[in-house]
Amino acid sequence: LGNITVQLYDKTPLHKANFLKLATEGYYNNTLFHRVIKGFMIQAGDPDSKNAPANKSLGTGGPGYNVDAEIVFPELFHKRGVLAAARQGDEVNPERKSSGSQFYIVWGQVYNEGQMRQFAKQMRMQKVQAEFNALAGKHHAEIMQMRRDRNRAGLQELQDKLVAEAEKKVGKSGMTDEQMAIYSTVGGTPHLDGQYTVFGEVEEGLEVVEMIQSSATGRGDRPVDDIEMKMLVIE
């Protein structure tokens, strides 16, 4: 459908080196964009998609290893056109390690002011919860002792204290000014922020990404007409 040129970030060196290695070796050549969701993203990098028959289920293949998470948030976030690593869910992958080869390019949507306020609120709540959990972990022995002693008053007092500390650390905003501006003009997928490694972005060919994400799809969000790729590394 055309050319897509992506730039890889120096701030995610493990993902950059791995992606360049695979691309240089020709690992991605003749693989498919095997999962496409309109208004969301396009996903690729499954080696099992090479010459895959129309009825084959795709999305679980890889090189046999994962890449440690490099979540540089909020500096790197899910604006339209970024390249990010796919991964297994938190329930089986709490360290949020990335797939060794599968990646996605974000399309997303543009959000209005009200939607952005809601996203900011949700993200702040998530940050507060994460900070609270971290603080509670440091008080694990104390909490367990109070539970054994059935010291409900002590537990409540400690909980209130930790919530206040978490609230203070996170501050008032769940999103940066840059995120608010980009998501309300360019677009993207803010609900993925802080959960997946973003490691590059499209420099040229966003119109090709748009064509791909508009493709007709069938079972498993696989495009009805195969969309095959080849990669060239530009020094």
Short mmCIF file of C-alpha atoms in Angstrom, two decimals:
data_model
loop_
_atom_site.label_atom_id
_atom_site.label_comp_id
_atom_site.label_asym_id
_atom_site.label_seq_id
_atom_site.Cartn_x
_atom_site.Cartn_y
_atom_site.Cartn_z
CA LEU A 1 0.00 0.00 0.00
CA GLY A 2 3.04 2.28 0.30
CA ASN A 3 6.03 3.12 2.46
CA ILE A 4 6.08 3.81 6.21
CA THR A 5 9.26 5.31 7.66
CA VAL A 6 9.71 4.98 11.42
CA GLN A 7 12.28 6.52 13.75
CA LEU A 8 13.33 4.48 16.80
CA TYR A 9 13.92 6.19 20.16
CA ASP A 10 17.30 6.24 21.91
CA LYS A 11 15.45 6.33 25.24
CA THR A 12 14.35 2.71 24.71
CA PRO A 13 17.71 1.12 23.75
CA LEU A 14 16.73 -2.53 24.29
CA HIS A 15 13.73 -2.26 21.98
CA LYS A 16 15.64 -0.22 19.43
CA ALA A 17 18.50 -2.73 19.25
CA ASN A 18 16.15 -5.71 19.07
CA PHE A 19 13.97 -4.19 16.35
CA LEU A 20 17.00 -3.22 14.25
CA LYS A 21 18.50 -6.70 14.66
CA LEU A 22 15.33 -8.44 13.49
CA ALA A 23 14.76 -6.00 10.63
CA THR A 24 18.38 -6.34 9.45
CA GLU A 25 18.13 -10.14 9.50
CA GLY A 26 14.98 -10.00 7.35
CA TYR A 27 12.86 -11.47 10.15
CA TYR A 28 9.87 -9.28 9.32
CA ASN A 29 9.96 -9.70 5.54
CA ASN A 30 6.79 -11.30 4.18
CA THR A 31 5.01 -11.16 7.55
CA LEU A 32 1.54 -9.65 7.72
CA PHE A 33 -0.30 -6.92 9.55
CA HIS A 34 -2.30 -9.68 11.18
CA ARG A 35 -4.48 -7.67 13.60
CA VAL A 36 -6.13 -4.42 12.52
CA ILE A 37 -8.77 -2.50 14.47
CA LYS A 38 -10.23 0.60 12.87
CA GLY A 39 -9.84 3.68 15.03
CA PHE A 40 -7.35 1.89 17.28
CA MET A 41 -4.15 0.37 15.87
CA ILE A 42 -2.45 -1.97 13.39
CA GLN A 43 -0.39 -4.91 14.72
CA ALA A 44 2.31 -7.00 13.07
CA GLY A 45 5.47 -9.00 13.73
CA ASP A 46 4.15 -12.55 14.14
CA PRO A 47 6.51 -14.88 12.22
CA ASP A 48 3.68 -17.42 11.95
CA SER A 49 1.91 -15.01 9.59
CA LYS A 50 4.33 -15.74 6.74
CA ASN A 51 2.35 -17.53 4.04
CA ALA A 52 -0.43 -18.13 6.57
CA PRO A 53 -3.63 -19.66 5.13
CA ALA A 54 -6.77 -17.56 5.39
CA ASN A 55 -8.24 -19.50 8.29
CA LYS A 56 -5.10 -19.63 10.45
CA SER A 57 -5.29 -17.93 13.86
CA LEU A 58 -2.40 -15.51 14.34
CA GLY A 59 -0.93 -13.42 17.14
CA THR A 60 1.01 -15.85 19.36
CA GLY A 61 4.24 -16.24 17.39
CA GLY A 62 7.60 -14.74 18.23
CA PRO A 63 11.36 -15.33 18.35
CA GLY A 64 11.25 -17.29 21.61
CA TYR A 65 12.19 -14.48 23.98
CA ASN A 66 10.76 -11.30 25.51
CA VAL A 67 12.27 -7.83 25.91
CA ASP A 68 12.36 -6.15 29.32
CA ALA A 69 9.89 -3.27 29.62
CA GLU A 70 11.18 0.25 28.91
CA ILE A 71 8.10 2.29 29.76
CA VAL A 72 9.33 5.90 29.62
CA PHE A 73 6.14 7.58 30.76
CA PRO A 74 4.85 10.28 30.57
CA GLU A 75 7.55 11.43 28.13
CA LEU A 76 6.71 8.70 25.61
CA PHE A 77 2.99 8.14 25.21
CA HIS A 78 0.44 6.69 22.79
CA LYS A 79 -0.07 9.56 20.36
CA ARG A 80 -1.14 8.73 16.82
CA GLY A 81 1.70 7.23 14.80
CA VAL A 82 3.85 5.83 17.60
CA LEU A 83 5.40 2.39 17.43
CA ALA A 84 4.88 0.27 20.55
CA ALA A 85 5.57 -3.29 21.64
CA ALA A 86 2.78 -5.81 22.00
CA ARG A 87 2.83 -8.06 25.05
CA GLN A 88 0.90 -10.59 27.11
CA GLY A 89 -1.52 -9.28 29.74
CA ASP A 90 -0.65 -8.31 33.30
CA GLU A 91 -2.21 -11.46 34.77
CA VAL A 92 0.53 -13.63 33.22
CA ASN A 93 3.10 -10.88 32.64
CA PRO A 94 3.17 -8.56 35.67
CA GLU A 95 6.57 -7.18 34.67
CA ARG A 96 5.02 -6.04 31.37
CA LYS A 97 7.80 -7.53 29.28
CA SER A 98 7.38 -6.97 25.55
CA SER A 99 6.96 -9.53 22.82
CA GLY A 100 10.28 -10.27 21.16
CA SER A 101 8.94 -9.25 17.75
CA GLN A 102 5.30 -8.17 17.72
CA PHE A 103 4.56 -4.46 17.58
CA TYR A 104 1.73 -2.08 16.81
CA ILE A 105 1.34 1.38 15.31
CA VAL A 106 -1.22 3.57 17.03
CA TRP A 107 -4.08 5.26 15.23
CA GLY A 108 -6.64 5.98 17.94
CA GLN A 109 -8.96 8.96 17.86
CA VAL A 110 -9.17 12.64 18.73
CA TYR A 111 -10.82 13.36 22.08
CA ASN A 112 -12.85 16.37 23.13
CA GLU A 113 -12.26 18.38 26.29
CA GLY A 114 -14.77 16.46 28.39
CA GLN A 115 -13.31 13.11 27.37
CA MET A 116 -9.80 14.34 28.16
CA ARG A 117 -10.85 15.46 31.62
CA GLN A 118 -12.31 12.01 32.26
CA PHE A 119 -9.15 10.30 31.01
CA ALA A 120 -7.01 12.56 33.20
CA LYS A 121 -9.18 11.70 36.19
CA GLN A 122 -8.92 7.97 35.53
CA MET A 123 -5.18 8.12 35.01
CA ARG A 124 -4.70 10.07 38.22
CA MET A 125 -6.71 7.46 40.12
CA GLN A 126 -4.55 4.71 38.61
CA LYS A 127 -1.38 6.54 39.62
CA VAL A 128 -2.64 7.08 43.16
CA GLN A 129 -3.56 3.40 43.44
CA ALA A 130 -0.13 2.35 42.17
CA GLU A 131 1.62 4.66 44.64
CA PHE A 132 -0.60 3.41 47.48
CA ASN A 133 0.21 -0.21 46.60
CA ALA A 134 3.93 0.56 46.61
CA LEU A 135 3.70 2.29 49.98
CA ALA A 136 1.60 -0.53 51.42
CA GLY A 137 4.22 -3.00 50.29
CA LYS A 138 6.80 -1.22 52.43
CA HIS A 139 4.50 -1.63 55.44
CA HIS A 140 3.62 -5.26 54.73
CA ALA A 141 4.90 -6.70 58.02
CA GLU A 142 3.16 -3.98 60.03
CA ILE A 143 -0.12 -4.52 58.17
CA MET A 144 0.00 -8.29 58.65
CA GLN A 145 0.64 -7.90 62.37
CA MET A 146 -2.30 -5.52 62.77
CA ARG A 147 -4.50 -7.98 60.87
CA ARG A 148 -3.46 -10.77 63.19
CA ASP A 149 -4.19 -8.51 66.15
CA ARG A 150 -7.51 -7.50 64.54
CA ASN A 151 -6.45 -3.90 65.03
CA ARG A 152 -9.01 -2.30 62.71
CA ALA A 153 -8.42 1.20 64.06
CA GLY A 154 -4.71 0.90 63.40
CA LEU A 155 -5.28 -0.42 59.88
CA GLN A 156 -7.66 2.44 59.08
CA GLU A 157 -5.24 5.01 60.45
CA LEU A 158 -2.37 3.59 58.38
CA GLN A 159 -4.56 3.40 55.26
CA ASP A 160 -5.58 7.05 55.62
CA LYS A 161 -1.94 8.03 56.07
CA LEU A 162 -0.77 6.11 52.99
CA VAL A 163 -3.62 7.44 50.83
CA ALA A 164 -2.66 10.99 51.80
CA GLU A 165 1.00 10.30 50.95
CA ALA A 166 0.04 8.80 47.57
CA GLU A 167 -2.26 11.72 46.76
CA LYS A 168 0.49 14.21 47.59
CA LYS A 169 3.10 12.39 45.51
CA VAL A 170 0.90 12.12 42.40
CA GLY A 171 -0.36 15.71 42.55
CA LYS A 172 -3.47 17.12 40.90
CA SER A 173 -3.08 16.16 37.26
CA GLY A 174 -3.23 12.71 35.69
CA MET A 175 -1.91 13.96 32.32
CA THR A 176 0.78 16.34 31.19
CA ASP A 177 -0.08 19.46 29.18
CA GLU A 178 1.57 17.83 26.15
CA GLN A 179 -0.63 14.75 26.41
CA MET A 180 -3.76 16.87 26.76
CA ALA A 181 -2.82 18.94 23.71
CA ILE A 182 -1.84 16.00 21.47
CA TYR A 183 -4.81 13.78 22.29
CA SER A 184 -7.25 16.64 21.68
CA THR A 185 -5.73 17.57 18.28
CA VAL A 186 -3.63 14.76 16.76
CA GLY A 187 -5.26 11.83 18.54
CA GLY A 188 -4.12 8.52 19.97
CA THR A 189 -4.97 5.90 22.60
CA PRO A 190 -4.46 7.41 26.09
CA HIS A 191 -5.86 4.37 27.92
CA LEU A 192 -2.69 2.43 26.95
CA ASP A 193 -0.30 4.96 28.47
CA GLY A 194 2.13 3.69 31.06
CA GLN A 195 1.30 0.06 30.30
CA TYR A 196 3.20 -0.73 27.09
CA THR A 197 6.65 0.22 25.83
CA VAL A 198 6.53 2.99 23.20
CA PHE A 199 9.80 2.84 21.26
CA GLY A 200 9.44 4.81 18.01
CA GLU A 201 7.18 6.84 15.78
CA VAL A 202 6.16 7.23 12.15
CA GLU A 203 8.10 10.00 10.37
CA GLU A 204 6.55 9.50 6.93
CA GLY A 205 3.65 7.42 5.65
CA LEU A 206 0.95 8.05 8.21
CA GLU A 207 -1.51 8.00 5.30
CA VAL A 208 -0.48 4.37 4.69
CA VAL A 209 -1.19 3.56 8.35
CA GLU A 210 -4.61 5.13 7.87
CA MET A 211 -5.30 2.93 4.83
CA ILE A 212 -4.27 -0.21 6.72
CA GLN A 213 -6.39 0.58 9.78
CA SER A 214 -9.39 1.10 7.51
CA SER A 215 -9.05 -2.38 5.96
CA ALA A 216 -11.93 -4.83 6.00
CA THR A 217 -11.27 -7.53 8.59
CA GLY A 218 -12.57 -10.97 9.47
CA ARG A 219 -12.09 -13.40 12.37
CA GLY A 220 -9.47 -12.33 14.88
CA ASP A 221 -9.37 -8.80 13.36
CA ARG A 222 -7.24 -10.15 10.52
CA PRO A 223 -7.53 -8.20 7.27
CA VAL A 224 -9.55 -10.03 4.63
CA ASP A 225 -6.89 -9.18 2.05
CA ASP A 226 -3.38 -9.92 3.34
CA ILE A 227 -1.18 -6.88 3.92
CA GLU A 228 2.41 -8.06 3.66
CA MET A 229 5.52 -6.09 4.63
CA LYS A 230 9.20 -5.83 3.90
CA MET A 231 11.67 -3.86 6.03
CA LEU A 232 14.73 -1.84 5.12
CA VAL A 233 17.07 -0.37 7.73
CA ILE A 234 18.26 3.16 6.85
CA GLU A 235 21.50 4.21 8.53
#
